mmCIF file of C-alpha atoms in Angstrom:
data_model
loop_
_atom_site.group_PDB
_atom_site.id
_atom_site.type_symbol
_atom_site.label_atom_id
_atom_site.label_comp_id
_atom_site.label_asym_id
_atom_site.label_seq_id
_atom_site.Cartn_x
_atom_site.Cartn_y
_atom_site.Cartn_z
ATOM 1 C CA MET A 175 -0.116 0.025 0.030
ATOM 2 C CA THR A 176 1.392 3.281 -1.010
ATOM 3 C CA PHE A 177 1.949 6.308 1.386
ATOM 4 C CA SER A 178 -0.593 7.999 -0.657
ATOM 5 C CA THR A 179 -3.219 5.406 -0.100
ATOM 6 C CA LEU A 180 -2.536 5.622 3.744
ATOM 7 C CA HIS A 181 -2.974 9.289 3.623
ATOM 8 C CA LYS A 182 -6.291 8.892 1.716
ATOM 9 C CA ILE A 183 -7.537 6.618 4.204
ATOM 10 C CA ASN A 184 -6.390 8.800 7.090
ATOM 11 C CA LYS A 185 -8.070 11.671 5.318
ATOM 12 C CA ILE A 186 -11.467 9.852 4.949
ATOM 13 C CA PHE A 187 -11.781 8.994 8.606
ATOM 14 C CA TYR A 188 -10.251 12.331 9.812
ATOM 15 C CA PHE A 189 -12.829 14.440 8.114
ATOM 16 C CA THR A 190 -15.794 11.924 8.583
ATOM 17 C CA THR A 191 -15.139 12.494 12.251
ATOM 18 C CA LEU A 192 -14.905 16.352 11.955
ATOM 19 C CA ALA A 193 -18.266 16.319 10.050
ATOM 20 C CA LEU A 194 -19.927 13.888 12.594
ATOM 21 C CA TYR A 195 -19.039 16.293 15.591
ATOM 22 C CA LEU A 196 -21.677 18.386 14.181
ATOM 23 C CA LEU A 197 -24.021 16.023 15.569
ATOM 24 C CA VAL A 198 -21.610 15.820 18.883
ATOM 25 C CA TYR A 199 -22.536 12.304 20.132
ATOM 26 C CA PHE A 200 -21.931 10.452 16.695
ATOM 27 C CA GLY A 201 -18.574 12.357 16.314
ATOM 28 C CA MET A 202 -17.536 11.221 19.771
ATOM 29 C CA LEU A 203 -18.179 7.666 18.935
ATOM 30 C CA PHE A 204 -16.379 7.884 15.496
ATOM 31 C CA GLN A 205 -13.351 9.450 17.143
ATOM 32 C CA ILE A 206 -12.679 6.048 18.481
ATOM 33 C CA ILE A 207 -12.642 4.681 15.022
ATOM 34 C CA LEU A 208 -10.511 7.335 13.667
ATOM 35 C CA GLY A 209 -7.941 6.663 16.609
ATOM 36 C CA ILE A 210 -8.010 2.921 15.819
ATOM 37 C CA VAL A 211 -7.465 3.549 11.939
ATOM 38 C CA GLN A 212 -4.594 6.061 12.856
ATOM 39 C CA VAL A 213 -2.942 3.614 15.172
ATOM 40 C CA ILE A 214 -3.120 0.972 12.422
ATOM 41 C CA ILE A 215 -1.300 3.447 9.916
ATOM 42 C CA GLY A 216 1.056 4.426 12.508
ATOM 43 C CA PHE A 217 2.044 0.518 13.052
ATOM 44 C CA THR A 218 2.313 0.174 9.159
ATOM 45 C CA LEU A 219 4.649 3.359 8.923
ATOM 46 C CA LEU A 220 6.842 1.890 11.828
ATOM 47 C CA ILE A 221 7.259 -1.254 9.873
ATOM 48 C CA ARG A 222 8.121 0.526 6.789
ATOM 49 C CA ARG A 223 10.193 3.228 8.677
ATOM 50 C CA ASP A 224 13.268 2.475 6.604
ATOM 51 C CA GLU A 225 11.374 4.282 3.755
ATOM 52 C CA LEU A 226 10.858 7.557 5.687
ATOM 53 C CA SER A 227 13.384 10.376 5.699
ATOM 54 C CA LYS A 228 15.216 11.097 8.962
ATOM 55 C CA SER A 229 12.618 14.395 9.702
ATOM 56 C CA LYS A 230 9.651 11.971 9.024
ATOM 57 C CA LYS A 231 10.999 9.432 11.402
ATOM 58 C CA ILE A 232 11.384 11.883 14.155
ATOM 59 C CA LYS A 233 7.881 13.189 13.584
ATOM 60 C CA LEU A 234 6.499 9.501 13.603
ATOM 61 C CA ILE A 235 8.295 8.915 17.068
ATOM 62 C CA ILE A 236 6.835 12.184 18.307
ATOM 63 C CA TYR A 237 3.267 10.797 17.252
ATOM 64 C CA TRP A 238 3.845 7.626 19.385
ATOM 65 C CA ILE A 239 4.951 9.435 22.130
ATOM 66 C CA LEU A 240 1.813 11.421 22.306
ATOM 67 C CA VAL A 241 -0.262 8.442 21.896
ATOM 68 C CA ILE A 242 1.404 6.757 24.659
ATOM 69 C CA LEU A 243 1.180 9.948 26.745
ATOM 70 C CA VAL A 244 -2.681 10.541 26.196
ATOM 71 C CA PHE A 245 -3.237 6.619 27.009
ATOM 72 C CA PHE A 246 -1.733 7.085 30.358
ATOM 73 C CA LEU A 247 -3.432 10.217 30.974
ATOM 74 C CA VAL A 248 -6.791 8.638 30.366
ATOM 75 C CA LEU A 249 -6.061 5.930 32.746
ATOM 76 C CA ILE A 250 -5.180 8.387 35.505
ATOM 77 C CA ASN A 251 -8.120 10.590 34.830
ATOM 78 C CA LEU A 252 -10.555 7.390 35.049
ATOM 79 C CA ASN A 253 -9.293 6.865 38.439
ATOM 80 C CA PHE A 254 -10.356 10.352 39.559
ATOM 81 C CA ASN A 255 -13.352 10.839 37.288
ATOM 82 C CA TYR A 256 -12.981 14.701 36.609
ATOM 83 C CA VAL A 257 -15.548 15.757 34.171
ATOM 84 C CA ALA A 258 -13.272 18.615 32.726
ATOM 85 C CA GLY A 259 -10.344 15.984 32.766
ATOM 86 C CA ASN A 260 -12.504 13.638 30.713
ATOM 87 C CA LEU A 261 -13.348 16.123 28.097
ATOM 88 C CA PHE A 262 -9.706 17.130 27.879
ATOM 89 C CA CYS A 263 -8.103 13.477 27.762
ATOM 90 C CA LEU A 264 -11.071 11.597 25.700
ATOM 91 C CA PHE A 265 -11.691 14.433 23.031
ATOM 92 C CA VAL A 266 -9.574 17.493 22.879
ATOM 93 C CA LEU A 267 -6.173 15.783 23.056
ATOM 94 C CA PRO A 268 -7.059 12.696 20.830
ATOM 95 C CA MET A 269 -8.237 15.239 18.120
ATOM 96 C CA ALA A 270 -5.206 17.391 18.436
ATOM 97 C CA ILE A 271 -3.187 14.233 17.848
ATOM 98 C CA ALA A 272 -5.206 13.234 15.234
ATOM 99 C CA THR A 273 -4.904 16.518 13.389
ATOM 100 C CA TYR A 274 -1.007 16.251 13.746
ATOM 101 C CA PHE A 275 -1.032 12.725 12.115
ATOM 102 C CA TYR A 276 -3.375 13.982 9.542
ATOM 103 C CA PHE A 277 -0.714 16.564 8.429
ATOM 104 C CA PHE A 278 2.106 14.169 9.091
ATOM 105 C CA THR A 279 0.662 11.668 6.556
ATOM 106 C CA ALA A 280 -0.345 14.252 4.144
ATOM 107 C CA ASN A 281 3.303 15.108 3.665
ATOM 108 C CA LEU A 282 4.670 11.657 3.468
ATOM 109 C CA ASN A 283 5.466 11.842 -0.393
ATOM 110 C CA SER A 284 7.406 14.859 -0.054
ATOM 111 C CA GLU A 285 9.781 17.111 2.273
ATOM 112 C CA SER A 286 7.750 20.093 0.748
ATOM 113 C CA PHE A 287 6.264 22.729 3.280
ATOM 114 C CA LEU A 288 4.498 24.496 0.355
ATOM 115 C CA GLU A 289 3.332 23.479 -3.185
ATOM 116 C CA ALA A 290 1.876 25.966 -5.508
ATOM 117 C CA GLU A 291 2.050 27.553 -8.975
ATOM 118 C CA TRP A 292 3.768 30.845 -9.387
ATOM 119 C CA GLU A 293 2.339 32.715 -12.354
ATOM 120 C CA ASN A 294 3.252 35.989 -14.204
ATOM 121 C CA LEU A 295 6.113 37.201 -12.283
ATOM 122 C CA ALA A 296 6.933 41.025 -12.960
ATOM 123 C CA LEU A 297 10.489 41.490 -12.018
ATOM 124 C CA PHE A 298 11.647 45.187 -11.741
ATOM 125 C CA ASN A 299 15.458 45.117 -11.122
ATOM 126 C CA TYR A 300 17.609 47.844 -9.620
ATOM 127 C CA GLU A 301 21.375 48.387 -8.864
ATOM 128 C CA ALA A 302 21.894 48.433 -5.281
ATOM 129 C CA ASP A 303 24.767 49.741 -3.017
ATOM 130 C CA LYS A 304 26.142 46.855 -1.125
ATOM 131 C CA ALA A 305 26.453 48.893 1.685
ATOM 132 C CA VAL A 306 22.848 49.037 2.064
ATOM 133 C CA LEU A 307 22.411 45.225 1.984
ATOM 134 C CA GLU A 308 25.162 44.282 4.302
ATOM 135 C CA LYS A 309 23.150 44.328 7.336
ATOM 136 C CA TYR A 310 20.554 42.176 5.912
ATOM 137 C CA VAL A 311 23.048 39.610 4.720
ATOM 138 C CA PRO A 312 22.137 36.217 6.585
ATOM 139 C CA ALA A 313 25.403 34.542 8.276
ATOM 140 C CA GLY A 314 27.048 32.145 6.002
ATOM 141 C CA THR A 315 26.114 33.957 2.789
ATOM 142 C CA VAL A 316 27.418 36.549 0.587
ATOM 143 C CA ILE A 317 26.051 39.185 -1.467
ATOM 144 C CA ASP A 318 25.576 37.596 -5.104
ATOM 145 C CA THR A 319 26.340 39.822 -8.221
ATOM 146 C CA TRP A 320 26.305 39.801 -12.027
ATOM 147 C CA ASN A 321 28.421 41.591 -14.116
ATOM 148 C CA ASN A 322 29.909 43.358 -10.652
ATOM 149 C CA LYS A 323 26.508 44.689 -10.052
ATOM 150 C CA CYS A 324 24.446 44.171 -6.673
ATOM 151 C CA TYR A 325 20.846 43.724 -7.523
ATOM 152 C CA ALA A 326 17.517 44.290 -5.620
ATOM 153 C CA SER A 327 14.602 43.058 -7.296
ATOM 154 C CA LEU A 328 10.669 44.285 -6.664
ATOM 155 C CA VAL A 329 8.696 41.240 -7.644
ATOM 156 C CA GLY A 330 4.790 40.784 -8.155
ATOM 157 C CA PHE A 331 2.983 37.657 -8.938
ATOM 158 C CA MET A 332 0.133 35.279 -8.322
ATOM 159 C CA PHE A 333 0.217 32.166 -5.951
ATOM 160 C CA LYS A 334 -2.101 29.479 -7.503
ATOM 161 C CA ASN A 335 -3.490 26.342 -6.283
ATOM 162 C CA THR A 336 -1.543 26.655 -3.055
ATOM 163 C CA THR A 337 -1.418 23.611 -0.612
ATOM 164 C CA VAL A 338 0.516 23.888 2.678
ATOM 165 C CA LEU A 339 1.441 20.619 4.337
ATOM 166 C CA GLY A 340 -0.739 18.591 1.753
ATOM 167 C CA LEU A 341 -3.894 20.741 2.608
ATOM 168 C CA LYS A 342 -5.615 23.517 0.600
ATOM 169 C CA PHE A 343 -7.100 26.108 3.058
ATOM 170 C CA PRO A 344 -10.440 27.828 1.813
ATOM 171 C CA PHE A 345 -9.870 31.540 0.637
ATOM 172 C CA HIS A 346 -6.027 30.954 0.670
ATOM 173 C CA ILE A 347 -5.581 28.966 -2.567
ATOM 174 C CA ASN A 348 -5.076 31.881 -5.050
ATOM 175 C CA PHE A 349 -3.633 35.296 -4.095
ATOM 176 C CA GLU A 350 -1.147 37.964 -4.911
ATOM 177 C CA GLU A 351 2.368 38.672 -3.522
ATOM 178 C CA VAL A 352 4.707 41.563 -4.067
ATOM 179 C CA ASN A 353 8.155 41.415 -2.486
ATOM 180 C CA LEU A 354 11.484 43.088 -2.422
ATOM 181 C CA ARG A 355 14.457 40.797 -2.410
ATOM 182 C CA PHE A 356 18.285 40.557 -3.046
ATOM 183 C CA TYR A 357 20.724 38.009 -4.120
ATOM 184 C CA VAL A 358 23.164 35.944 -1.884
ATOM 185 C CA LYS A 359 25.226 32.831 -2.477
ATOM 186 C CA ARG A 360 26.650 30.195 0.040
ATOM 187 C CA PHE A 361 29.392 27.834 -0.500
ATOM 188 C CA GLU A 362 28.753 24.198 0.799
ATOM 189 C CA ASP A 363 29.846 20.734 -0.195
ATOM 190 C CA GLY A 364 32.188 22.162 -2.961
ATOM 191 C CA GLU A 365 29.770 24.432 -4.837
ATOM 192 C CA TRP A 366 27.965 27.619 -4.620
ATOM 193 C CA LYS A 367 24.181 27.574 -3.870
ATOM 194 C CA ARG A 368 22.544 30.739 -5.165
ATOM 195 C CA GLY A 369 19.602 32.040 -3.156
ATOM 196 C CA VAL A 370 17.611 35.153 -2.382
ATOM 197 C CA VAL A 371 17.020 37.168 0.903
ATOM 198 C CA PHE A 372 13.442 38.946 1.420
ATOM 199 C CA ILE A 373 13.304 42.354 2.635
ATOM 200 C CA LYS A 374 9.639 42.136 2.782
ATOM 201 C CA GLU A 375 6.809 40.081 1.287
ATOM 202 C CA ILE A 376 3.414 41.663 0.985
ATOM 203 C CA VAL A 377 0.184 39.227 0.919
ATOM 204 C CA PRO A 378 -3.577 39.929 1.194
ATOM 205 C CA LYS A 379 -4.188 37.350 3.814
ATOM 206 C CA LYS A 380 -3.283 37.381 7.649
ATOM 207 C CA ALA A 381 -3.052 33.822 8.122
ATOM 208 C CA ILE A 382 -0.318 33.451 5.426
ATOM 209 C CA THR A 383 1.651 36.134 7.315
ATOM 210 C CA PHE A 384 1.036 34.414 10.734
ATOM 211 C CA ILE A 385 2.437 31.085 9.413
ATOM 212 C CA ALA A 386 5.405 32.414 7.192
ATOM 213 C CA ASN A 387 6.603 34.687 10.133
ATOM 214 C CA THR A 388 5.979 32.216 12.770
ATOM 215 C CA LEU A 389 7.175 29.072 11.347
ATOM 216 C CA TYR A 390 9.804 30.402 9.019
ATOM 217 C CA GLN A 391 10.427 33.823 10.542
ATOM 218 C CA GLU A 392 10.333 35.675 7.379
ATOM 219 C CA HIS A 393 9.362 39.344 6.907
ATOM 220 C CA TYR A 394 5.447 38.832 5.791
ATOM 221 C CA GLU A 395 3.209 42.080 5.819
ATOM 222 C CA THR A 396 -0.527 41.717 5.257
ATOM 223 C CA GLN A 397 -1.982 44.542 2.917
ATOM 224 C CA GLN A 398 -5.350 45.005 0.813
ATOM 225 C CA MET A 399 -4.192 43.689 -2.519
ATOM 226 C CA ASP A 400 -5.475 43.374 -6.178
ATOM 227 C CA HIS A 401 -4.244 42.236 -9.493
ATOM 228 C CA GLU A 402 -5.664 42.348 -13.126
ATOM 229 C CA VAL A 403 -4.598 41.058 -16.392
ATOM 230 C CA ILE A 404 -5.649 42.887 -19.525
ATOM 231 C CA GLU A 405 -5.480 40.624 -22.803
ATOM 232 C CA LYS A 406 -5.310 42.791 -26.259
ATOM 233 C CA LYS A 407 -4.860 41.272 -29.620
ATOM 234 C CA ASN A 408 -0.903 41.468 -29.593
ATOM 235 C CA THR A 409 -0.204 42.263 -25.908
ATOM 236 C CA ASN A 410 -0.884 41.524 -22.316
ATOM 237 C CA THR A 411 -0.822 43.771 -19.239
ATOM 238 C CA PHE A 412 -0.051 42.583 -15.868
ATOM 239 C CA ILE A 413 -0.968 44.894 -13.020
ATOM 240 C CA TYR A 414 -0.398 44.273 -9.101
ATOM 241 C CA GLN A 415 -1.486 46.730 -6.565
ATOM 242 C CA TRP A 416 -1.410 46.949 -2.816
ATOM 243 C CA LYS A 417 -2.895 49.694 -0.345
ATOM 244 C CA ASN A 418 -0.314 51.165 2.439
ATOM 245 C CA ALA A 419 -2.292 53.329 4.458
ATOM 246 C CA ASP A 420 -4.438 55.294 2.263
ATOM 247 C CA LYS A 421 -2.461 54.928 -0.805
ATOM 248 C CA TRP A 422 -2.547 52.425 -3.815
ATOM 249 C CA ASN A 423 0.999 51.107 -4.749
ATOM 250 C CA THR A 424 1.079 49.749 -8.231
ATOM 251 C CA ILE A 425 3.304 48.030 -10.712
ATOM 252 C CA GLN A 426 2.348 47.285 -14.412
ATOM 253 C CA VAL A 427 3.964 45.676 -17.096
ATOM 254 C CA GLU A 428 2.908 45.380 -20.905
ATOM 255 C CA THR A 429 4.293 42.313 -22.747
ATOM 256 C CA THR A 430 4.063 40.637 -26.136
ATOM 257 C CA LYS A 431 2.235 37.419 -26.068
ATOM 258 C CA ILE A 432 4.844 34.702 -27.206
ATOM 259 C CA PRO A 433 6.983 33.056 -24.722
ATOM 260 C CA THR A 434 10.793 33.088 -25.421
ATOM 261 C CA ALA A 435 13.641 31.002 -23.531
ATOM 262 C CA ILE A 436 15.660 32.622 -21.216
ATOM 263 C CA GLU A 437 19.130 32.670 -22.469
ATOM 264 C CA ALA A 438 21.948 30.924 -20.307
ATOM 265 C CA GLY A 439 24.310 33.094 -18.716
ATOM 266 C CA SER A 440 21.860 36.317 -19.169
ATOM 267 C CA GLU A 441 20.885 38.945 -16.582
ATOM 268 C CA ALA A 442 17.359 37.423 -16.686
ATOM 269 C CA GLU A 443 18.988 33.717 -16.046
ATOM 270 C CA PHE A 444 20.696 35.295 -12.963
ATOM 271 C CA ILE A 445 17.543 36.958 -11.618
ATOM 272 C CA THR A 446 15.324 34.033 -11.838
ATOM 273 C CA GLU A 447 17.738 30.824 -11.512
ATOM 274 C CA HIS A 448 18.134 31.206 -7.503
ATOM 275 C CA TYR A 449 16.908 28.185 -5.846
ATOM 276 C CA PHE A 450 17.426 28.773 -2.309
ATOM 277 C CA GLY A 451 15.789 31.304 0.203
ATOM 278 C CA TYR A 452 17.826 32.551 3.190
ATOM 279 C CA THR A 453 16.400 34.202 6.508
ATOM 280 C CA LYS A 454 18.513 36.257 8.984
ATOM 281 C CA ILE A 455 17.571 35.382 12.507
ATOM 282 C CA ASN A 456 20.014 36.900 14.064
ATOM 283 C CA GLN A 457 23.993 37.383 13.723
ATOM 284 C CA ASN A 458 24.806 33.946 14.083
ATOM 285 C CA THR A 459 21.859 31.936 12.934
ATOM 286 C CA THR A 460 20.466 31.401 9.390
ATOM 287 C CA PHE A 461 17.566 29.351 7.952
ATOM 288 C CA GLU A 462 17.644 27.920 4.438
ATOM 289 C CA TYR A 463 15.014 26.536 2.417
ATOM 290 C CA GLU A 464 14.939 25.234 -1.084
ATOM 291 C CA VAL A 465 12.700 26.255 -3.777
ATOM 292 C CA THR A 466 12.278 23.949 -6.989
ATOM 293 C CA HIS A 467 10.763 24.741 -10.325
ATOM 294 C CA PRO A 468 12.011 24.161 -13.957
ATOM 295 C CA VAL A 469 13.582 26.767 -15.999
ATOM 296 C CA TRP A 470 11.118 29.413 -16.961
ATOM 297 C CA LYS A 471 10.227 31.080 -20.081
ATOM 298 C CA GLN A 472 9.757 35.045 -20.359
ATOM 299 C CA LEU A 473 7.559 37.489 -22.304
ATOM 300 C CA GLU A 474 9.288 40.554 -23.652
ATOM 301 C CA VAL A 475 8.464 43.641 -21.781
ATOM 302 C CA LEU A 476 7.251 46.647 -24.200
ATOM 303 C CA HIS A 477 6.349 49.050 -21.406
ATOM 304 C CA HIS A 478 6.338 49.358 -17.712
ATOM 305 C CA ASN A 479 4.986 51.647 -14.944
ATOM 306 C CA ILE A 480 5.912 52.008 -11.060
ATOM 307 C CA ASP A 481 3.879 54.038 -8.697
ATOM 308 C CA ILE A 482 5.126 53.170 -5.172
ATOM 309 C CA ASP A 483 6.114 54.897 -1.802
ATOM 310 C CA PHE A 484 9.311 52.991 -1.133
ATOM 311 C CA GLU A 485 10.107 54.611 2.208
ATOM 312 C CA LYS A 486 6.675 53.964 3.643
ATOM 313 C CA THR A 487 6.572 50.483 2.253
ATOM 314 C CA TYR A 488 10.235 49.274 2.885
ATOM 315 C CA GLY A 489 11.713 51.865 5.161
ATOM 316 C CA ARG A 490 14.447 54.355 4.896
ATOM 317 C CA ASP A 491 17.125 52.093 3.719
ATOM 318 C CA PHE A 492 15.187 51.580 0.505
ATOM 319 C CA GLU A 493 14.084 55.316 -0.139
ATOM 320 C CA PHE A 494 16.872 55.593 -2.894
ATOM 321 C CA LEU A 495 14.505 53.341 -5.141
ATOM 322 C CA GLN A 496 11.998 56.093 -5.207
ATOM 323 C CA ASN A 497 13.987 58.012 -7.824
ATOM 324 C CA ALA A 498 16.015 55.217 -9.157
ATOM 325 C CA LYS A 499 15.261 53.780 -12.565
ATOM 326 C CA PRO A 500 15.199 49.621 -13.007
ATOM 327 C CA ILE A 501 18.125 48.748 -14.984
ATOM 328 C CA SER A 502 15.862 45.676 -16.316
ATOM 329 C CA VAL A 503 12.271 44.519 -16.287
ATOM 330 C CA PHE A 504 11.172 41.220 -16.822
ATOM 331 C CA LEU A 505 8.279 39.030 -16.983
ATOM 332 C CA ALA A 506 8.599 35.360 -16.321
ATOM 333 C CA LYS A 507 5.821 32.764 -16.998
ATOM 334 C CA GLY A 508 6.261 31.049 -13.771
ATOM 335 C CA SER A 509 5.307 27.322 -13.292
ATOM 336 C CA LYS A 510 4.714 24.971 -10.485
ATOM 337 C CA ILE A 511 7.163 25.070 -7.354
ATOM 338 C CA THR A 512 7.706 23.541 -4.135
ATOM 339 C CA VAL A 513 8.956 24.849 -1.051
ATOM 340 C CA GLN A 514 11.125 22.624 1.025
ATOM 341 C CA ASN A 515 11.054 22.424 4.935
ATOM 342 C CA LYS A 516 13.759 24.977 6.330
ATOM 343 C CA ARG A 517 16.837 24.091 8.100
ATOM 344 C CA LYS A 518 19.387 25.723 10.107
ATOM 345 C CA VAL A 519 22.702 26.559 8.245
ATOM 346 C CA ARG A 520 25.721 24.853 9.643
ATOM 347 C CA LEU A 521 28.423 27.531 9.845
ATOM 348 C CA LEU A 522 31.793 26.585 9.122
ATOM 349 C CA LYS A 523 34.505 27.664 11.782
ATOM 350 C CA ILE A 524 37.883 28.895 10.404
#
């Protein structure tokens, strides 16, 4: 039986239990069946633990520790027969463990924290002073350059079909994002890993901001947002907007309709081909996560427009962008992507 089949079985019983809780009593009864099904799946995974990654083995061990702990709590509580204790030990804790186990099985086939499609990435690229960016550089990385130029990019795009830990959350599947980022690289195992550091990522959903800032310690911010795609006979126009206080900020590009390959060694390749994200936690701690996607194609940009209050949006360090002109503007078509689980960077001591 495949891991996907095990998750589907778990999913059926988990959501059936949640639905039956609307009838209270039936939900309580079916929760027992859910627990039995999950324990059987848990035993199956124990038998097949050699097929699991190290991180998933640890999560499976945590599940069994929680199951055993709740079992003993139930036995202890039955001796004292506390009403509040019965509610907590017999219903609240088991459903919390069931939820944990649901997310665990949802991610069995992948190390991905998030899966989605990134579409129509409008990239406005500026030359930046290294001195401005140095304080944002995570430990263990150095600023990456192209043709001796240091870049900061303003990027607007669409998240589509977003899945977090194998689950699609209603009203959080399709949404806009605009971010300001710069480029770094890190040397590990004899090769350079090229990545990005985000100054700020703006999204329209508070739950996304909470999850990203809490689990990944990123720099997300929630703002009212909007987007539009205007299709004409020979051109497309892509517009991304967000509202900061009372002002709508806008980025806009008009492009041709025919996608072309991004040339190897080009500036566009440098901007789009960074496959790691780095987060500065403090002076000595850095988180790394991998982003996977195929090589993108691009649409030729004919015209572009920017109407942004950079200082109010990104702070005084980036006020210089207010009067700066982008040295290049691209529109990448995008693709399916995955964001892998974060890991703490191991710093080499010299």
